[in-house]
Coordinates of C-alpha atoms and ligand atoms in Angstrom, one line a residue:
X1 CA 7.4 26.3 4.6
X2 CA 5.0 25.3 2.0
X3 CA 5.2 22.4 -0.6
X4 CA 4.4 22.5 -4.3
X5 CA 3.9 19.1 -6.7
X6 CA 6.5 18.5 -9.3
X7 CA 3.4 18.4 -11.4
X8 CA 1.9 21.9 -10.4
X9 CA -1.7 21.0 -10.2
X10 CA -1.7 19.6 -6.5
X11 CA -3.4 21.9 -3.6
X12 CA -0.2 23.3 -1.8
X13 CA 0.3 22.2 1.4
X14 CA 2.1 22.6 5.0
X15 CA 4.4 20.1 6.5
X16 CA 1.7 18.3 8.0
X17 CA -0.2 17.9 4.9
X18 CA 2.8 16.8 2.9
X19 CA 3.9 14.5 5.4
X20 CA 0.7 13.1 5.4
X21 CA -0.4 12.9 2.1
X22 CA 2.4 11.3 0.6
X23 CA 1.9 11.5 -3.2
X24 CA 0.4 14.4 -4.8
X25 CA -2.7 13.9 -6.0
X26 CA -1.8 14.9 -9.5
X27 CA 1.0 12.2 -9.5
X28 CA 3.8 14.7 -8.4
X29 CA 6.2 14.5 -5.5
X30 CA 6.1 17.4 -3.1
X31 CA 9.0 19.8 -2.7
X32 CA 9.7 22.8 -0.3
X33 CA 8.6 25.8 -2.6
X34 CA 12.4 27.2 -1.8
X35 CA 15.4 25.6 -0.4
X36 CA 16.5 27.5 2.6
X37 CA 20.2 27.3 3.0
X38 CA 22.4 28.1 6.1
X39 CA 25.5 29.9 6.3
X40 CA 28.5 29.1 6.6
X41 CA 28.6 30.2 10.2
X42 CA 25.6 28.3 11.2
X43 CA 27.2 25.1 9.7
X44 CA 30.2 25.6 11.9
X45 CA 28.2 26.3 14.7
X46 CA 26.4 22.7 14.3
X47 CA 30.1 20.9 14.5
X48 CA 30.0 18.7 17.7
X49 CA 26.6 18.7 18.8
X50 CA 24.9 15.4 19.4
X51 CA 23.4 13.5 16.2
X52 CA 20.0 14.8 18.0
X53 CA 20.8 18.6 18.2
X54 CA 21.6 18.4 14.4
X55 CA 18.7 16.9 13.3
X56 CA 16.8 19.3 15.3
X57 CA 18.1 22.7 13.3
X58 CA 18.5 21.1 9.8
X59 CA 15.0 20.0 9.9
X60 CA 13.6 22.7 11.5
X61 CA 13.1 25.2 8.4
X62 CA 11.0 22.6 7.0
X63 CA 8.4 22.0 9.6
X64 CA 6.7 25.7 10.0
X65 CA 4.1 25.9 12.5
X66 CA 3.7 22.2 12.4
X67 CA 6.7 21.0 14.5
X68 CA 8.6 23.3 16.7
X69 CA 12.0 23.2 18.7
X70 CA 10.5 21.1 20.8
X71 CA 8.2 19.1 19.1
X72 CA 11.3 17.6 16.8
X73 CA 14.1 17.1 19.8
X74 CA 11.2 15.0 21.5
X75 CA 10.6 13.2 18.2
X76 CA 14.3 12.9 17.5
X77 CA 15.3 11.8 20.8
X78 CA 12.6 8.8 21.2
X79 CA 13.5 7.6 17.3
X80 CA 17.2 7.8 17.4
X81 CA 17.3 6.7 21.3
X82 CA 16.3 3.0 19.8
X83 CA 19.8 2.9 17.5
X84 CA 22.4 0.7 18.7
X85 CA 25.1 2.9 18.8
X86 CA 25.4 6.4 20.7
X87 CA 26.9 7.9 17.5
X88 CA 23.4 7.4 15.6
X89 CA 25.6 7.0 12.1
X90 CA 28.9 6.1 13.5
X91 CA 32.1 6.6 10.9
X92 CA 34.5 4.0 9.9
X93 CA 38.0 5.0 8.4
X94 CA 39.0 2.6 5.5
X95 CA 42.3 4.1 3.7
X96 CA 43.5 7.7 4.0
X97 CA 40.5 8.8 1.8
X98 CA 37.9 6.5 1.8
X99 CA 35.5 6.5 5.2
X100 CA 32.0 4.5 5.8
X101 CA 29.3 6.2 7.3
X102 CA 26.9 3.3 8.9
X103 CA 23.5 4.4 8.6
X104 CA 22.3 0.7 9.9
X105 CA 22.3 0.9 13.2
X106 CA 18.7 0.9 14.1
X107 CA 16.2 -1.5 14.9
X108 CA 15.7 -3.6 11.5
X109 CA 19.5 -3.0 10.4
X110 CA 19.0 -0.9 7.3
X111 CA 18.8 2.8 6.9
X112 CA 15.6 3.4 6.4
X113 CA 15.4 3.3 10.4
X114 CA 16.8 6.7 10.2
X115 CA 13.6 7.9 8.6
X116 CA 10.4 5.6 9.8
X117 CA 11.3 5.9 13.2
X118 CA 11.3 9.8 13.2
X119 CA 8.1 9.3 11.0
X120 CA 6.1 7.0 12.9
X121 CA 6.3 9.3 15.8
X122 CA 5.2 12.3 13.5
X123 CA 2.3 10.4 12.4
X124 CA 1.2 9.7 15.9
X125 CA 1.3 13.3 16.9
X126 CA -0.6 14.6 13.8
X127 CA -3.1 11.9 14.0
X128 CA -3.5 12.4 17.5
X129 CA -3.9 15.9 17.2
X130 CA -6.8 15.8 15.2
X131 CA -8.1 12.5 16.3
X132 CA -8.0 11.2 12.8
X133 CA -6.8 7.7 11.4
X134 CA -5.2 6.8 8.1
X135 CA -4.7 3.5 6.1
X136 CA -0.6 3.6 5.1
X137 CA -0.4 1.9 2.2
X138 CA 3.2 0.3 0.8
X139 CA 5.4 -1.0 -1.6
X140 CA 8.9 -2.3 -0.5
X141 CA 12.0 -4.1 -2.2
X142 CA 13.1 -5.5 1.4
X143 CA 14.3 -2.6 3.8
X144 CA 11.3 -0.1 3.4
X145 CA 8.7 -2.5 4.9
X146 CA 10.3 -4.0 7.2
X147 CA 11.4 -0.4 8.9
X148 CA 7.6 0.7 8.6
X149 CA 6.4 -2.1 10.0
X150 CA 8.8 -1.7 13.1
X151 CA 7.7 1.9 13.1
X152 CA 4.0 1.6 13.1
X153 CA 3.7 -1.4 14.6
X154 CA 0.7 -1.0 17.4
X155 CA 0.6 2.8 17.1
X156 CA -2.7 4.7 17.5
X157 CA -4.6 5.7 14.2
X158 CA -2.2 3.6 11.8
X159 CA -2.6 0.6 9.7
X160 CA -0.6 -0.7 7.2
X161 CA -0.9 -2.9 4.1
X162 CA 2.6 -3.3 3.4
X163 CA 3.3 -5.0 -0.8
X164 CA 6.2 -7.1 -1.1
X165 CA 7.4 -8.8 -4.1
X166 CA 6.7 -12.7 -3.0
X167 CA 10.1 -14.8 -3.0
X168 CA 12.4 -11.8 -3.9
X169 CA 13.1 -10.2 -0.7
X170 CA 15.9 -12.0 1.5
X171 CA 14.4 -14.3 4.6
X172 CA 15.8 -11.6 7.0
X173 CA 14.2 -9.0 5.6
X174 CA 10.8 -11.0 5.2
X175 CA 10.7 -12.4 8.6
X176 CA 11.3 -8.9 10.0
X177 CA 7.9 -8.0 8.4
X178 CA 5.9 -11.1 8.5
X179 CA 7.0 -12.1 12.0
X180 CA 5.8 -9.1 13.6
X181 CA 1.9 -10.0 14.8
X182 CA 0.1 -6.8 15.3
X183 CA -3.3 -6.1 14.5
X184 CA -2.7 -2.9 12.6
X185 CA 0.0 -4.8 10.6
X186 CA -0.8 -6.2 7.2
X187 CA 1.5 -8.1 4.5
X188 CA 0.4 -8.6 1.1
X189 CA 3.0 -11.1 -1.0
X190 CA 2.6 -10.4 -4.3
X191 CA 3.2 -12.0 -7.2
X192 CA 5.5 -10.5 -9.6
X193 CA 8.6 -7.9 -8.9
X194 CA 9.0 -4.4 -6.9
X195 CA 8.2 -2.7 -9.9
X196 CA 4.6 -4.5 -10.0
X197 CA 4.3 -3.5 -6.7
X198 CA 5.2 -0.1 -6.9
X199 CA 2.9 0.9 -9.5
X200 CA 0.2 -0.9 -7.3
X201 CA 0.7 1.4 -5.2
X202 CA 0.5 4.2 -7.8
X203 CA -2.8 2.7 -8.8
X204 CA -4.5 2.6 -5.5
X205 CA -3.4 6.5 -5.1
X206 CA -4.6 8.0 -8.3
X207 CA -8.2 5.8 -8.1
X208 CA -10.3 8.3 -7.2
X209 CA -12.8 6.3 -5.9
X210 CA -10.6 4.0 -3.7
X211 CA -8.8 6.8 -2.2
X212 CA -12.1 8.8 -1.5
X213 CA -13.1 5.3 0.8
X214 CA -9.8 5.4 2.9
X215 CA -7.9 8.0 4.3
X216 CA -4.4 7.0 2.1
X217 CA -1.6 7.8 3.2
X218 CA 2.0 6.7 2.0
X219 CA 5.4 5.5 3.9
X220 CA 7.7 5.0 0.6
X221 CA 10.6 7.4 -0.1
X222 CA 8.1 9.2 -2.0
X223 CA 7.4 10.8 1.4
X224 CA 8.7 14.4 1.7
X225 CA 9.5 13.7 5.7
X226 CA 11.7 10.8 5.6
X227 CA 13.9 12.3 2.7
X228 CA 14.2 15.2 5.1
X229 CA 15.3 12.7 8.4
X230 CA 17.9 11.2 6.0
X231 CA 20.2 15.0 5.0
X232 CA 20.7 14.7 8.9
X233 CA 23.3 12.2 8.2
X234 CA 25.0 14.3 5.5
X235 CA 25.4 17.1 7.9
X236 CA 26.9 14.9 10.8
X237 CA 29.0 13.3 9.1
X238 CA 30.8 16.3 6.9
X239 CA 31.4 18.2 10.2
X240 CA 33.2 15.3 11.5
X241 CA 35.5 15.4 8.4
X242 CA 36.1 19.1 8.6
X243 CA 33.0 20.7 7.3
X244 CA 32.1 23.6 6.2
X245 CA 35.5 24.1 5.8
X246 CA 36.3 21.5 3.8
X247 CA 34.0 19.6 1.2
X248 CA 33.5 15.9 1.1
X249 CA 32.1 13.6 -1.6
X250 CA 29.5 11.0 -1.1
X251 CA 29.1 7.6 -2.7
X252 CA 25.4 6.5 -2.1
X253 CA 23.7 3.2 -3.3
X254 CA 21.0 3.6 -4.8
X255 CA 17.4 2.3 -5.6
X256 CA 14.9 5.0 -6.0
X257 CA 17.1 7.9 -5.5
X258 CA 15.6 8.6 -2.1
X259 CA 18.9 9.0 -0.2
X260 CA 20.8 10.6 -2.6
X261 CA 18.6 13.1 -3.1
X262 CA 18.9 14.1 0.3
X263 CA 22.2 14.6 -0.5
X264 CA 21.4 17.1 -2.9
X265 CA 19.0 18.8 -0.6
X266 CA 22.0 18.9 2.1
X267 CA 24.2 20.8 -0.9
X268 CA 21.0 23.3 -1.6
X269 CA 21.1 23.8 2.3
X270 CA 24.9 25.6 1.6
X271 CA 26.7 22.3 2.5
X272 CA 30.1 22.0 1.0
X273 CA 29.5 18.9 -0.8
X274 CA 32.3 18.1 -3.8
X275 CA 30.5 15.0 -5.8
X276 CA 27.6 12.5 -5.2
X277 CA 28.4 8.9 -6.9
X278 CA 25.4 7.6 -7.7
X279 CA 26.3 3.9 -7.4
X280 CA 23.6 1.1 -9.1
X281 CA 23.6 -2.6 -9.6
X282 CA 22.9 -3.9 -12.9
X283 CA 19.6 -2.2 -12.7
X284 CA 21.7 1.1 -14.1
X285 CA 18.6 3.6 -15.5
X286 CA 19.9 5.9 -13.4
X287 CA 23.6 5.6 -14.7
X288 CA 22.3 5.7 -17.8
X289 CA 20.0 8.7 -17.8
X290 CA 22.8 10.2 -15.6
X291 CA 26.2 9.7 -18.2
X292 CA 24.0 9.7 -21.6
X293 CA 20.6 11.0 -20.8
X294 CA 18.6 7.7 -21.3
X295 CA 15.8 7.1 -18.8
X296 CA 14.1 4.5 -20.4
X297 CA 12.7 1.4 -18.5
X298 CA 14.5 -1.9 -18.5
X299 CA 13.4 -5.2 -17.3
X300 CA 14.3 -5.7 -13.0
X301 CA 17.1 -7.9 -13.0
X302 CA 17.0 -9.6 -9.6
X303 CA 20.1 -9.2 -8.2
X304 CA 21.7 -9.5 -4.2
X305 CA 21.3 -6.2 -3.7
X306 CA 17.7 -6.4 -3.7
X307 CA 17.2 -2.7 -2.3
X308 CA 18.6 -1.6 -5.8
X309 CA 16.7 -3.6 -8.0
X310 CA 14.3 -1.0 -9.4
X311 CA 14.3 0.5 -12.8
X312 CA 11.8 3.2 -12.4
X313 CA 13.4 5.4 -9.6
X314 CA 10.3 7.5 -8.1
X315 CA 12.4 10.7 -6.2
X316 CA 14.3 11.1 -9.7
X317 CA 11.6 13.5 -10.4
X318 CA 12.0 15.4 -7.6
X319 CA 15.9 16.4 -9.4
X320 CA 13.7 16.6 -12.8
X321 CA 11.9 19.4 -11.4
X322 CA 15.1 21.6 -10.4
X323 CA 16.6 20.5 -13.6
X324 CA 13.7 21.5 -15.6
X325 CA 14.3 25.2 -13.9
X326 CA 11.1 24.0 -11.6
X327 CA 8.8 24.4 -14.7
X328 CA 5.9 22.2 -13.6
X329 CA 3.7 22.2 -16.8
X330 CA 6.9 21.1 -18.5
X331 CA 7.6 18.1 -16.4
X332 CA 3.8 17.1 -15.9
X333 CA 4.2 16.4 -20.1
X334 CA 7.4 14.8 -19.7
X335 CA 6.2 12.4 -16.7
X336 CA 3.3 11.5 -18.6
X337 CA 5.1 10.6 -21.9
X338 CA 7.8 8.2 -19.9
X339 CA 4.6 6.8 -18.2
X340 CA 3.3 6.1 -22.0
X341 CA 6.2 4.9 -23.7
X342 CA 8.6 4.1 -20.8
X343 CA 11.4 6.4 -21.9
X344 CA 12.5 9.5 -21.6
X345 CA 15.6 11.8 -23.0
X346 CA 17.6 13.8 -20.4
X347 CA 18.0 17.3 -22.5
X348 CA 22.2 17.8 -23.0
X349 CA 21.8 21.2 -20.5
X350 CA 20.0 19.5 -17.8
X351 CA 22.1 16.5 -18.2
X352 CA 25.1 18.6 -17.8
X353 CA 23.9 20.6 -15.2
X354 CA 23.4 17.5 -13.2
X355 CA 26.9 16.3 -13.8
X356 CA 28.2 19.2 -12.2
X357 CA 27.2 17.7 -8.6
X358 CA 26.3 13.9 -9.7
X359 CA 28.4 11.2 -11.3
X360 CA 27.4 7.6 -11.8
X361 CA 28.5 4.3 -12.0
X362 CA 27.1 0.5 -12.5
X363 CA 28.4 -2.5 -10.7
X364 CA 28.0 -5.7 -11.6
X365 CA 28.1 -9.0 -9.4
X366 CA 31.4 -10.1 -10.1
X367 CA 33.1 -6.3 -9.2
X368 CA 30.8 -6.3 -6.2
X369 CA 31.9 -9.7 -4.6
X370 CA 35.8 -8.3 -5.1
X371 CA 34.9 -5.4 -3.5
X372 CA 33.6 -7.0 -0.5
X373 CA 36.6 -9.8 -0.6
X374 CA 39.3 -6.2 -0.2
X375 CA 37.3 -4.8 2.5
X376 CA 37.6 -8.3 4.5
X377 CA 41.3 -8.3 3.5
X378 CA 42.4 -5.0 3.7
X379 CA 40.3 -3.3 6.4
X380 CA 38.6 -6.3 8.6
X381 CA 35.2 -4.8 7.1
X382 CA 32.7 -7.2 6.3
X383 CA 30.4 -5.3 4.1
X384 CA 26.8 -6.1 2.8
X385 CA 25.9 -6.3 -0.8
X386 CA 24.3 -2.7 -1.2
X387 CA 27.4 -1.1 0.6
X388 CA 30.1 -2.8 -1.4
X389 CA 28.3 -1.6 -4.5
X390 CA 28.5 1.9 -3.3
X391 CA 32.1 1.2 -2.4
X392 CA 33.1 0.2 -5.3
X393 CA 31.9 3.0 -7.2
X394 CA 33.5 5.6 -4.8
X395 CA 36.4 3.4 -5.5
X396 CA 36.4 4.2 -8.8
X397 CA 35.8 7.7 -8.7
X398 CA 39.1 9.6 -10.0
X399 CA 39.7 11.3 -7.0
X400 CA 39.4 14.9 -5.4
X401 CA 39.4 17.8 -7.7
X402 CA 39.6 20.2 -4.7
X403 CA 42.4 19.4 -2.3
X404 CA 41.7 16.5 -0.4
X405 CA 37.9 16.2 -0.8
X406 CA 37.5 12.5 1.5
X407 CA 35.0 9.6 0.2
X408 CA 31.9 8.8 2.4
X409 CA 30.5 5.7 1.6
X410 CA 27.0 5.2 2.5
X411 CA 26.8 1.8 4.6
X412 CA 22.9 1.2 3.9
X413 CA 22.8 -2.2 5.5
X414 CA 24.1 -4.3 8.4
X415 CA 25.8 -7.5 6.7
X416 CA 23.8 -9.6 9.0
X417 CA 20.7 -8.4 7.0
X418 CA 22.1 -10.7 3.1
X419 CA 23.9 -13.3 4.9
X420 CA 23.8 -15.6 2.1
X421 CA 25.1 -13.1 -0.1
X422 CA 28.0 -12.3 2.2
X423 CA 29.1 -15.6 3.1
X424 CA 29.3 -16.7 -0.6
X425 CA 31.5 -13.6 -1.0
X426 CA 33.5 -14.0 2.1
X427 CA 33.2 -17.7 3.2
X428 CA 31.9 -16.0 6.6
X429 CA 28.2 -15.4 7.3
X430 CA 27.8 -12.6 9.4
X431 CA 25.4 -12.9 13.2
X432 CA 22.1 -11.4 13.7
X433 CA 22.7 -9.2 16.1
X434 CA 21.6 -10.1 19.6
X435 CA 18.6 -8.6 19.9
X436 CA 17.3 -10.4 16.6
X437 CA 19.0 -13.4 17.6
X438 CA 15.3 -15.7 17.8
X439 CA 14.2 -13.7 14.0
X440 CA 14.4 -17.4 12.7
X441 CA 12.0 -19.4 14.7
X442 CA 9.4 -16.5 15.3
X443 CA 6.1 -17.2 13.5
X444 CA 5.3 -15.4 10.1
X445 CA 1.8 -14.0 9.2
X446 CA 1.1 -13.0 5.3
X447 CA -0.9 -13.5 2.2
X448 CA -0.1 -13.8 -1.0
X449 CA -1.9 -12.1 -4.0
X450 CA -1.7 -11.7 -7.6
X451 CA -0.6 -8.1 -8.6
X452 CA -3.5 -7.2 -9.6
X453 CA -5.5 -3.8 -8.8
X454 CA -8.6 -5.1 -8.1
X455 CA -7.4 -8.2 -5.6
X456 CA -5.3 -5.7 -4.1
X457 CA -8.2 -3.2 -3.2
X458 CA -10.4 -5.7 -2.5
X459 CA -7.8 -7.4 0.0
X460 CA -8.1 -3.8 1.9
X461 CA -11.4 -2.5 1.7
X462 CA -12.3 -6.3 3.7
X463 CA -9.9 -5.2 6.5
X464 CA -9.4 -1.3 6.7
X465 CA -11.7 1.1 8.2
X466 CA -13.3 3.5 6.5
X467 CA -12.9 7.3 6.4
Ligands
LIG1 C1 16.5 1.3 0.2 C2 17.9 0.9 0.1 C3 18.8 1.4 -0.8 C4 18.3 2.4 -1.9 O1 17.9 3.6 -1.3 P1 17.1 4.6 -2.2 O2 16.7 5.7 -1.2 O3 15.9 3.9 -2.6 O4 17.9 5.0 -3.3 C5 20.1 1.0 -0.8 N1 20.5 0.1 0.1 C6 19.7 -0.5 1.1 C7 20.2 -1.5 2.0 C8 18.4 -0.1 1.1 O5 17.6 -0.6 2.0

């Protein structure tokens, strides 16, 4: 499989350069240059096989001569053999339609285990291939850096500077970065919100002289491999509902559109898959450009879902592209107008051609503390703030057009991860689980910075090592 930028003037690369190179260097995303798409027999065929076996033939059209058979059920075997529970993503029945699928059973209690884990290792075997070393550089709202950090930590050929935004990520989630002491671990606190830190990130990327110094590479959602890890989860958990004889709908909280559009890919892939609720907190530009075409900037709004409290959503352009017919020169003039003027208009027909998979919705605070107040009642559930968003849009969807279509609620996070958040919700404050039980009286190592491009590189080029 090769991979083309969203932009079209990127060299096109293999899985191994894709993987590794994160951003394009034009500013695109990479894509696969097709979508290859099973049958319906071979998606019967994957029904009861372990969470391992799965993830072996979904991702294996994607990796060429870069990964084989082998090569991933070794990778996939080490990363998932960390989760807590034997089902990988377990599924929890609510009501006779609704069902959660926890995606938050690995080792830093959010989803984005599912991906770093299988990437760290994939890292480690490239690098080590060719004996070369590469400076990961980061931006996180919470979850992303603190899986990456778990990932990488101590692993041959890898450091990482990971960018949070100071004060605005939970304790949890900051201590499960800043307590972790390895030499190839770096945490940069900076001062001013995800976004800031985001485009930091950006920055460093498109300076050509920076980048030419250190052998860049990137961890965020941006990165083709760990959208790829996260349609496993898709897969498993439609054949456990009935698939592919029966479709299912997904409702998916969402930040940067990283794991929903995995759920798109797993529909290109021939999966039967009904709707896809894209579910946001009051940071809503992607219920906006999604149910009246407005993707135009607002100001972050932080909120206690602070996994969802972006306004530009990076992987959105990845849908652009398909949307756009995969015209290239096209969407390289519409990027760079939103990245002048911070808006952009959906056109009606792409619009409406995304409605006919994606529908939408924004929660606010108040709808998200009832929804995690029914769950307690009505189910024993306790939920954390990100989930109960996406369950309260799936809540609200109308129901199945197609007879019987069931609800899968993304569960992106272990309560145990906002506890504060929870408790005031549900007067009870969910426990770390055991083997995080000492998170609060381990030491923390970090610095803080002003978000600024120039500290920033500076901050590196002192520490990391050269090309
Ligand atoms: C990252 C994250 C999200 C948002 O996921 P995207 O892929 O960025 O859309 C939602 N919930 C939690 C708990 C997260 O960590």
């Amino acid at each position: 499989m090769r991979y083309i930028s969203t932009r079209g003037q990127a060299p096109i690369l293999d899985f191994r350069g894709a993987t590794l190179a994160g951003l394009a260097s034009d500013g695109g995303l990479y894509v696969p240059e097709t979508w290859p798409r099973f049958t319906t027999a071979e998606i019967a065929a994957m029904a009861g096989l372990p969470y391992v076996e799965v993830a072996v033939r979904v991702c294996r059209p994607f990796t060429g001569d870069c990964l084989d058979e082998a090569a991933l059920r070794d990778i996939f075997t080490r990363a998932y053999g960390r989760f807590a529970h034997a089902a990988v993503v377990p599924l929890k029945q609510l009501d006779h339609r609704h069902f959660l699928a926890e995606i938050f059973h690995g080792p830093t209690l959010a989803f984005k285990d599912i991906a770093l884990q299988a990437l760290g290792l994939v890292f480690e075997r490239f690098l080590g291939e060719s004996g070369a070393h590469v400076t990961v550089i980061g931006a996180t709202s919470g979850d992303t850096g603190s899986a990456a950090i778990d990932a990488l930590a101590g692993r041959a050929g890898v450091e990482v500077y990971m960018l949070h935004p100071h004060g605005r990520v939970s304790e949890v989630q900051r201590r499960q970065m800043t307590t972790v002491l390895d030499g190839n671990i770096h945490n940069i606190a900076i001062e001013g919100n995800f976004d800031d830190a985001q485009a930091l990130v950006k920055a460093m990327f498109n300076d050509a002289a920076f980048a030419g110094r250190f052998p860049l590479a990137a961890v965020n959602s941006i990165n083709w491999a760990r959208l790829l890890f996260q349609v496993v989860y898709y897969f498993t958990t439609a054949l456990s509902l009935g698939a592919p004889h029966r479709a299912m709908s997904y409702a998916v909280p969402t930040g940067n559109f990283g794991d929903v559009f995995a759920g798109y890919v797993a529909a290109q892939m021939g999966l039967p898959v009904e709707r896809l609720v894209v579910a946001t907190n009051e940071n809503d530009i992607l219920h906006r450009a999604l149910s009246a075409g407005d993707y135009s900037q607002g100001v972050v709004r932080p909120t206690d879902a602070p996994s969802m409290d972006i306004q530009v959503s990076s992987n959105f352009e990845r849908l652009l592209f398909d949307l756009a017919g995969r015209d290239a020169a096209q969407l390289a003039a519409r990027m760079a107008e939103f990245e002048a003027t911070k808006q952009m208009r959906l056109p009606d027909d792409q619009r409406e051609a995304a409605a006919r998979l994606f529908t939408s919705a924004r929660v606010d605070a108040a709808e998200m503390i009832d929804t995690m107040r029914w769950a307690l009642a009505h189910t024993g559930e306790l939920l954390d703030p990100h989930t109960a968003i996406g369950l309260a849009a799936a809540r609200r969807d109308p129901g199945p057009d197609s007879a019987g279509a069931p609800m899968v609620t993304l569960a992106t996070a272990h309560p145990a991860k906002f506890p504060a958040a929870v408790a005031a919700a549900t007067g009870i404050t969910p426990a770390l689980p055991a083997r995080l039980a000492d998170l609060m009286s381990r030491p923390e190592r970090y610095d803080v910075a002003p978000a600024q491009l120039q500290a920033i590189e500076a901050y590196i080029a002192q520490r990391a090592r050269p090309r």
